[in-house]
Short mmCIF file of C-alpha atoms in Angstrom, two decimals:
data_model
loop_
_atom_site.label_atom_id
_atom_site.label_comp_id
_atom_site.label_asym_id
_atom_site.label_seq_id
_atom_site.Cartn_x
_atom_site.Cartn_y
_atom_site.Cartn_z
CA UNK A 1 0.00 0.00 0.00
CA UNK A 2 2.82 2.38 0.92
CA UNK A 3 4.70 1.47 -2.26
CA UNK A 4 1.54 2.24 -4.28
CA UNK A 5 1.20 5.64 -2.59
CA UNK A 6 4.84 6.48 -3.27
CA UNK A 7 4.50 5.39 -6.89
CA UNK A 8 1.37 7.50 -7.28
CA UNK A 9 3.13 10.51 -5.77
CA UNK A 10 6.12 10.09 -8.10
CA UNK A 11 3.76 9.83 -11.07
CA UNK A 12 2.14 13.14 -10.12
CA UNK A 13 5.57 14.75 -9.77
CA UNK A 14 6.45 13.58 -13.30
CA UNK A 15 3.14 14.89 -14.65
CA UNK A 16 3.41 18.27 -12.94
CA UNK A 17 7.09 19.04 -12.38
CA UNK A 18 6.53 22.80 -12.07
CA UNK A 19 3.93 22.35 -9.34
CA UNK A 20 6.19 19.92 -7.50
CA UNK A 21 9.06 22.39 -7.70
CA UNK A 22 6.90 25.19 -6.29
CA UNK A 23 5.69 22.98 -3.42
CA UNK A 24 9.24 21.93 -2.59
CA UNK A 25 10.46 25.54 -2.70
CA UNK A 26 7.66 26.81 -0.45
CA UNK A 27 8.20 23.96 2.03
CA UNK A 28 11.94 24.67 2.14
CA UNK A 29 11.40 28.39 2.75
CA UNK A 30 8.93 27.69 5.58
CA UNK A 31 11.30 25.19 7.21
CA UNK A 32 14.13 27.74 7.12
CA UNK A 33 11.85 30.49 8.47
CA UNK A 34 10.53 28.43 11.37
CA UNK A 35 13.53 26.24 12.24
CA UNK A 36 14.60 28.34 15.23
CA UNK A 37 11.13 29.23 16.50
CA UNK A 38 9.87 25.69 15.93
CA UNK A 39 12.70 24.20 18.00
CA UNK A 40 11.78 26.46 20.93
CA UNK A 41 8.11 25.54 20.60
CA UNK A 42 8.79 21.78 20.50
CA UNK A 43 11.00 22.07 23.58
CA UNK A 44 8.18 23.76 25.49
CA UNK A 45 5.69 21.14 24.33
CA UNK A 46 7.55 18.46 26.27
CA UNK A 47 8.99 20.51 29.15
CA UNK A 48 5.80 22.29 30.32
CA UNK A 49 2.90 20.10 31.46
CA UNK A 50 0.40 22.83 30.57
CA UNK A 51 1.50 22.62 26.91
CA UNK A 52 1.18 18.86 26.38
CA UNK A 53 -1.89 19.42 24.20
CA UNK A 54 0.35 21.04 21.56
CA UNK A 55 1.90 17.66 20.72
CA UNK A 56 -1.28 16.29 19.12
CA UNK A 57 -2.02 19.39 17.04
CA UNK A 58 0.15 18.55 13.97
CA UNK A 59 -1.44 15.09 13.78
CA UNK A 60 -4.94 16.58 14.05
CA UNK A 61 -4.18 19.09 11.28
CA UNK A 62 -2.90 16.29 9.04
CA UNK A 63 -5.99 14.20 9.77
CA UNK A 64 -8.35 17.11 9.05
CA UNK A 65 -6.65 17.81 5.70
CA UNK A 66 -6.66 14.10 4.82
CA UNK A 67 -10.44 13.98 5.38
CA UNK A 68 -10.84 16.89 2.94
CA UNK A 69 -8.30 15.61 0.42
CA UNK A 70 -10.78 14.06 -2.06
CA UNK A 71 -12.67 17.36 -2.28
CA UNK A 72 -9.45 19.34 -2.66
CA UNK A 73 -8.17 17.18 -5.51
CA UNK A 74 -11.56 17.19 -7.27
CA UNK A 75 -12.10 20.96 -7.32
CA UNK A 76 -10.79 23.27 -10.02
CA UNK A 77 -7.96 25.65 -9.16
CA UNK A 78 -8.73 29.35 -9.47
CA UNK A 79 -6.00 31.53 -7.93
CA UNK A 80 -7.29 34.41 -5.83
CA UNK A 81 -5.78 37.88 -5.49
CA UNK A 82 -7.16 38.01 -1.95
CA UNK A 83 -4.87 35.08 -1.19
CA UNK A 84 -1.81 37.15 -2.08
CA UNK A 85 -3.04 39.90 0.24
CA UNK A 86 -3.50 37.36 3.06
CA UNK A 87 -0.04 35.94 2.37
CA UNK A 88 1.46 39.44 2.52
CA UNK A 89 -0.28 40.05 5.85
CA UNK A 90 1.10 36.81 7.27
CA UNK A 91 4.62 37.66 6.11
CA UNK A 92 4.26 41.10 7.71
CA UNK A 93 3.31 39.40 10.99
CA UNK A 94 6.40 37.20 10.74
CA UNK A 95 8.61 40.21 9.97
CA UNK A 96 7.19 42.06 12.98
CA UNK A 97 7.88 39.04 15.19
CA UNK A 98 11.48 38.90 13.95
CA UNK A 99 11.94 42.62 14.66
CA UNK A 100 10.43 42.44 18.15
CA UNK A 101 11.57 38.95 19.12
CA UNK A 102 7.97 37.88 19.84
CA UNK A 103 7.75 34.15 19.15
CA UNK A 104 4.02 34.12 19.85
CA UNK A 105 3.45 36.43 16.87
CA UNK A 106 5.62 34.22 14.65
CA UNK A 107 3.54 31.20 15.63
CA UNK A 108 0.29 33.05 14.93
CA UNK A 109 1.64 34.06 11.50
CA UNK A 110 2.09 30.45 10.32
CA UNK A 111 -1.61 29.58 9.74
CA UNK A 112 -2.10 32.98 8.09
CA UNK A 113 0.81 32.38 5.72
CA UNK A 114 -0.35 28.86 4.85
CA UNK A 115 -3.94 30.03 4.31
CA UNK A 116 -2.67 32.80 2.04
CA UNK A 117 -0.66 30.31 -0.02
CA UNK A 118 -3.67 28.01 -0.40
CA UNK A 119 -5.95 30.88 -1.46
CA UNK A 120 -3.38 32.42 -3.80
CA UNK A 121 -2.57 29.16 -5.58
CA UNK A 122 -5.79 27.14 -5.39
CA UNK A 123 -8.51 29.75 -4.84
CA UNK A 124 -11.23 30.69 -2.40
CA UNK A 125 -12.99 27.31 -2.30
CA UNK A 126 -9.81 25.53 -1.27
CA UNK A 127 -9.19 28.26 1.31
CA UNK A 128 -12.63 27.73 2.88
CA UNK A 129 -12.12 23.98 2.90
CA UNK A 130 -8.75 24.18 4.68
CA UNK A 131 -9.45 27.18 6.92
CA UNK A 132 -10.45 25.12 9.97
CA UNK A 133 -7.48 22.68 9.86
CA UNK A 134 -4.97 25.49 9.36
CA UNK A 135 -6.57 27.59 12.10
CA UNK A 136 -6.01 24.64 14.43
CA UNK A 137 -2.26 25.28 14.14
CA UNK A 138 -2.67 28.18 16.57
CA UNK A 139 -3.04 25.57 19.34
CA UNK A 140 0.49 24.35 18.58
CA UNK A 141 1.86 27.69 19.78
CA UNK A 142 2.79 27.50 23.48
CA UNK A 143 1.11 30.39 25.28
CA UNK A 144 3.45 32.31 27.62
CA UNK A 145 2.42 32.38 31.28
CA UNK A 146 1.95 36.15 31.30
CA UNK A 147 -0.35 35.87 28.28
CA UNK A 148 -2.37 33.15 30.03
CA UNK A 149 -2.75 35.47 33.01
CA UNK A 150 -3.95 38.34 30.83
CA UNK A 151 -6.51 36.12 29.09
CA UNK A 152 -7.61 34.46 32.32
CA UNK A 153 -8.35 37.65 34.27
CA UNK A 154 -11.60 38.52 32.40
CA UNK A 155 -12.80 34.94 32.85
CA UNK A 156 -11.97 35.12 36.57
CA UNK A 157 -14.03 38.28 36.99
CA UNK A 158 -17.01 37.06 34.97
CA UNK A 159 -17.00 33.70 36.78
CA UNK A 160 -16.90 35.44 40.17
CA UNK A 161 -19.74 37.84 39.27
CA UNK A 162 -22.04 35.08 38.01
CA UNK A 163 -21.22 32.82 40.97
CA UNK A 164 -21.90 35.66 43.41
CA UNK A 165 -25.28 36.26 41.77
CA UNK A 166 -26.31 32.58 41.78
CA UNK A 167 -25.00 31.57 45.22
CA UNK A 168 -27.91 33.16 47.19
CA UNK A 169 -30.33 31.04 45.14
CA UNK A 170 -28.70 27.99 46.75
CA UNK A 171 -29.03 29.46 50.23
CA UNK A 172 -25.39 30.57 50.44
CA UNK A 173 -24.54 33.85 52.12
CA UNK A 174 -21.87 34.98 49.65
CA UNK A 175 -20.55 38.51 49.12
CA UNK A 176 -18.69 39.01 45.84
CA UNK A 177 -15.98 41.66 45.54
CA UNK A 178 -13.85 41.52 42.41
CA UNK A 179 -12.51 37.97 42.19
CA UNK A 180 -13.15 37.34 45.90
CA UNK A 181 -16.14 35.37 47.20
CA UNK A 182 -16.75 35.89 50.93
CA UNK A 183 -18.62 32.93 52.46
CA UNK A 184 -19.45 33.53 56.12
CA UNK A 185 -16.24 35.46 56.68
CA UNK A 186 -13.96 33.08 54.74
CA UNK A 187 -12.73 34.48 51.43
CA UNK A 188 -12.49 32.21 48.41
CA UNK A 189 -10.32 33.73 45.67
CA UNK A 190 -11.16 32.88 42.06
CA UNK A 191 -7.51 32.52 41.04
CA UNK A 192 -6.08 31.93 37.58
CA UNK A 193 -6.29 28.18 38.13
CA UNK A 194 -10.03 28.59 38.79
CA UNK A 195 -10.67 30.80 35.77
CA UNK A 196 -11.35 27.89 33.41
CA UNK A 197 -8.71 29.13 30.96
CA UNK A 198 -6.88 25.82 30.72
CA UNK A 199 -10.17 23.96 30.45
CA UNK A 200 -11.07 26.31 27.61
CA UNK A 201 -7.93 25.44 25.65
CA UNK A 202 -8.42 21.71 26.17
CA UNK A 203 -12.11 21.89 25.33
CA UNK A 204 -11.52 23.93 22.18
CA UNK A 205 -9.25 21.17 20.89
CA UNK A 206 -11.73 18.49 21.91
CA UNK A 207 -14.58 20.49 20.41
CA UNK A 208 -12.78 20.83 17.08
CA UNK A 209 -12.40 17.04 16.90
CA UNK A 210 -16.01 16.33 17.93
CA UNK A 211 -17.38 18.84 15.45
CA UNK A 212 -15.07 17.54 12.70
CA UNK A 213 -16.39 13.97 13.00
CA UNK A 214 -19.99 15.15 13.35
CA UNK A 215 -20.44 15.82 9.59
CA UNK A 216 -22.48 18.93 10.36
CA UNK A 217 -22.91 21.73 7.80
CA UNK A 218 -20.39 24.57 7.97
CA UNK A 219 -22.90 26.95 9.55
CA UNK A 220 -23.65 24.59 12.44
CA UNK A 221 -19.95 23.77 12.87
CA UNK A 222 -19.18 27.46 13.26
CA UNK A 223 -21.95 27.86 15.83
CA UNK A 224 -20.67 24.82 17.71
CA UNK A 225 -17.15 26.24 18.00
CA UNK A 226 -18.49 29.68 18.99
CA UNK A 227 -20.45 28.36 21.97
CA UNK A 228 -17.49 26.48 23.51
CA UNK A 229 -16.30 29.48 25.62
CA UNK A 230 -19.82 29.84 27.02
CA UNK A 231 -19.89 26.13 27.90
CA UNK A 232 -16.58 26.48 29.73
CA UNK A 233 -17.89 29.52 31.61
CA UNK A 234 -21.04 27.63 32.59
CA UNK A 235 -19.04 24.60 33.75
CA UNK A 236 -16.61 26.81 35.66
CA UNK A 237 -19.43 28.59 37.52
CA UNK A 238 -20.86 25.17 38.37
CA UNK A 239 -17.47 24.18 39.80
CA UNK A 240 -17.28 27.35 41.92
CA UNK A 241 -20.79 26.79 43.28
CA UNK A 242 -19.83 23.19 44.06
CA UNK A 243 -16.79 24.37 46.03
CA UNK A 244 -18.87 26.95 47.92
CA UNK A 245 -21.46 24.31 48.85
CA UNK A 246 -18.70 22.07 50.18
CA UNK A 247 -17.31 25.02 52.11
CA UNK A 248 -20.73 25.71 53.62
CA UNK A 249 -21.40 22.15 54.81
CA UNK A 250 -17.93 20.61 55.27
CA UNK A 251 -15.74 23.63 55.97
CA UNK A 252 -13.45 25.81 53.85
CA UNK A 253 -10.37 23.67 54.39
CA UNK A 254 -12.09 20.62 52.96
CA UNK A 255 -13.46 22.62 50.03
CA UNK A 256 -9.99 23.93 49.18
CA UNK A 257 -8.33 20.52 49.50
CA UNK A 258 -6.28 19.00 46.72
CA UNK A 259 -8.71 16.12 46.19
CA UNK A 260 -11.74 18.40 45.81
CA UNK A 261 -9.90 20.77 43.47
CA UNK A 262 -8.66 17.86 41.38
CA UNK A 263 -12.15 16.38 41.12
CA UNK A 264 -13.64 19.77 40.28
CA UNK A 265 -11.22 20.17 37.36
CA UNK A 266 -12.46 16.89 35.94
CA UNK A 267 -16.05 18.00 36.55
CA UNK A 268 -15.50 21.26 34.62
CA UNK A 269 -13.99 19.55 31.60
CA UNK A 270 -16.31 16.54 31.63
CA UNK A 271 -19.52 18.53 32.02
CA UNK A 272 -18.52 20.91 29.22
CA UNK A 273 -17.68 17.99 26.89
CA UNK A 274 -20.99 16.30 27.73
CA UNK A 275 -22.90 19.53 27.06
CA UNK A 276 -21.10 19.93 23.72
CA UNK A 277 -21.95 16.35 22.70
CA UNK A 278 -25.62 16.96 23.54
CA UNK A 279 -25.61 20.19 21.53
CA UNK A 280 -24.02 18.45 18.54
CA UNK A 281 -26.72 15.79 18.77
CA UNK A 282 -29.35 18.51 18.79
CA UNK A 283 -27.72 20.10 15.75
CA UNK A 284 -28.02 16.76 13.96
CA UNK A 285 -31.75 16.83 14.62
CA UNK A 286 -31.87 20.28 13.02
CA UNK A 287 -30.16 19.08 9.83
CA UNK A 288 -32.50 18.80 6.83
CA UNK A 289 -32.91 15.19 5.78
CA UNK A 290 -33.42 13.68 2.36
CA UNK A 291 -36.63 11.99 3.48
CA UNK A 292 -38.74 15.15 3.30
CA UNK A 293 -37.95 16.00 -0.35
CA UNK A 294 -38.39 12.36 -1.32
CA UNK A 295 -41.78 12.24 0.37
CA UNK A 296 -42.84 15.47 -1.28
CA UNK A 297 -41.83 14.29 -4.76
CA UNK A 298 -44.93 12.13 -5.53
CA UNK A 299 -47.34 14.94 -4.67
CA UNK A 300 -45.33 17.31 -6.87
CA UNK A 301 -45.48 14.86 -9.77
CA UNK A 302 -49.21 14.36 -9.23
CA UNK A 303 -49.83 18.11 -9.26
CA UNK A 304 -47.77 18.42 -12.44
CA UNK A 305 -49.82 15.67 -14.11
CA UNK A 306 -53.10 17.38 -13.16
CA UNK A 307 -51.93 20.68 -14.63
CA UNK A 308 -50.92 18.93 -17.86
CA UNK A 309 -54.39 17.45 -18.15
CA UNK A 310 -56.19 20.78 -17.57
CA UNK A 311 -54.01 23.15 -19.57
CA UNK A 312 -53.12 23.05 -23.22
CA UNK A 313 -49.52 22.00 -23.92
CA UNK A 314 -48.91 25.04 -26.13
CA UNK A 315 -49.47 27.69 -23.44
CA UNK A 316 -47.22 30.68 -24.10
CA UNK A 317 -46.51 31.42 -20.45
CA UNK A 318 -45.09 27.97 -19.86
CA UNK A 319 -42.71 28.30 -22.80
CA UNK A 320 -41.47 31.74 -21.75
CA UNK A 321 -40.82 31.00 -18.07
CA UNK A 322 -39.55 27.51 -18.75
CA UNK A 323 -37.01 28.94 -21.19
CA UNK A 324 -35.98 31.71 -18.79
CA UNK A 325 -35.19 29.12 -16.14
CA UNK A 326 -33.25 27.10 -18.63
CA UNK A 327 -35.66 24.21 -18.22
CA UNK A 328 -37.12 21.69 -20.65
CA UNK A 329 -40.62 20.63 -21.59
CA UNK A 330 -41.03 19.06 -18.12
CA UNK A 331 -40.99 22.57 -16.62
CA UNK A 332 -43.81 23.96 -18.79
CA UNK A 333 -46.50 23.08 -16.27
CA UNK A 334 -44.71 25.11 -13.60
CA UNK A 335 -44.83 28.19 -15.84
CA UNK A 336 -48.50 27.65 -16.62
CA UNK A 337 -49.34 27.31 -12.97
CA UNK A 338 -47.51 30.57 -12.28
CA UNK A 339 -49.75 32.36 -14.75
#
């Protein structure tokens, strides 16, 4: 099987030597551009436990592209000028990262550059088809700790505000001030670890995979990805309420224990994944099925036959509108009915 794939690849190279040369040249340039930055990223993947998710990203991107490969090879190539503009923007991002020494910006530039190349060479349809897999590359960029803190702070505040508003509904005497939750004189701090930021990153990756294998239309896939942050927020607030309830009935020290915090992390991630699976299932119920058009077809044919029996076959209106729609004699009855 592998020998057949290699032989097929070599045959394509012989058939399109110019394309093969361009692909090899682009790949070489990208390897040279990202050799230094990539080495730093890979080192962080394996040295920082919070970045272990980055390891699976290249394999996921390859799998996503492989699933789309038949469509990519079947479509016609129409280069897009917008692709060159996107490529120029990505190169500008890389240049800015080289000038400022910001590796995070260089990592963010890679999916932009690749998307620009796809759009410039193969066109807008290929760009839309590969946009999601290439966007996934952003998860391969290790996020610096200070950046995680900046992103987590808004989630900390929002989680604390919502928890403070819902806690009285559970009979808890909680006073919320900033990221602090005062329960009967004991202050629980919604710290960075309690913000749900790391759960958000993990769930976004999981959500991409679940939505990819769901075979949903593009519109529903986009909606599914967009609601993931809200699911994480909901699950995180549930975790905070759970900790406050334990603090109320078993004491603050028990609620802040390592076991409880470890279990609550699993609860946040697991409940958000379960909610996403249920939503994807609901989206499947919303998908239009082929059964409805098939069921409606006999009645449509019957109505068409009735019209043919009542009206004369040489009606002018049927000829005019049928011709305008580019139809044939089978469409004449539709034009007659319209008159």
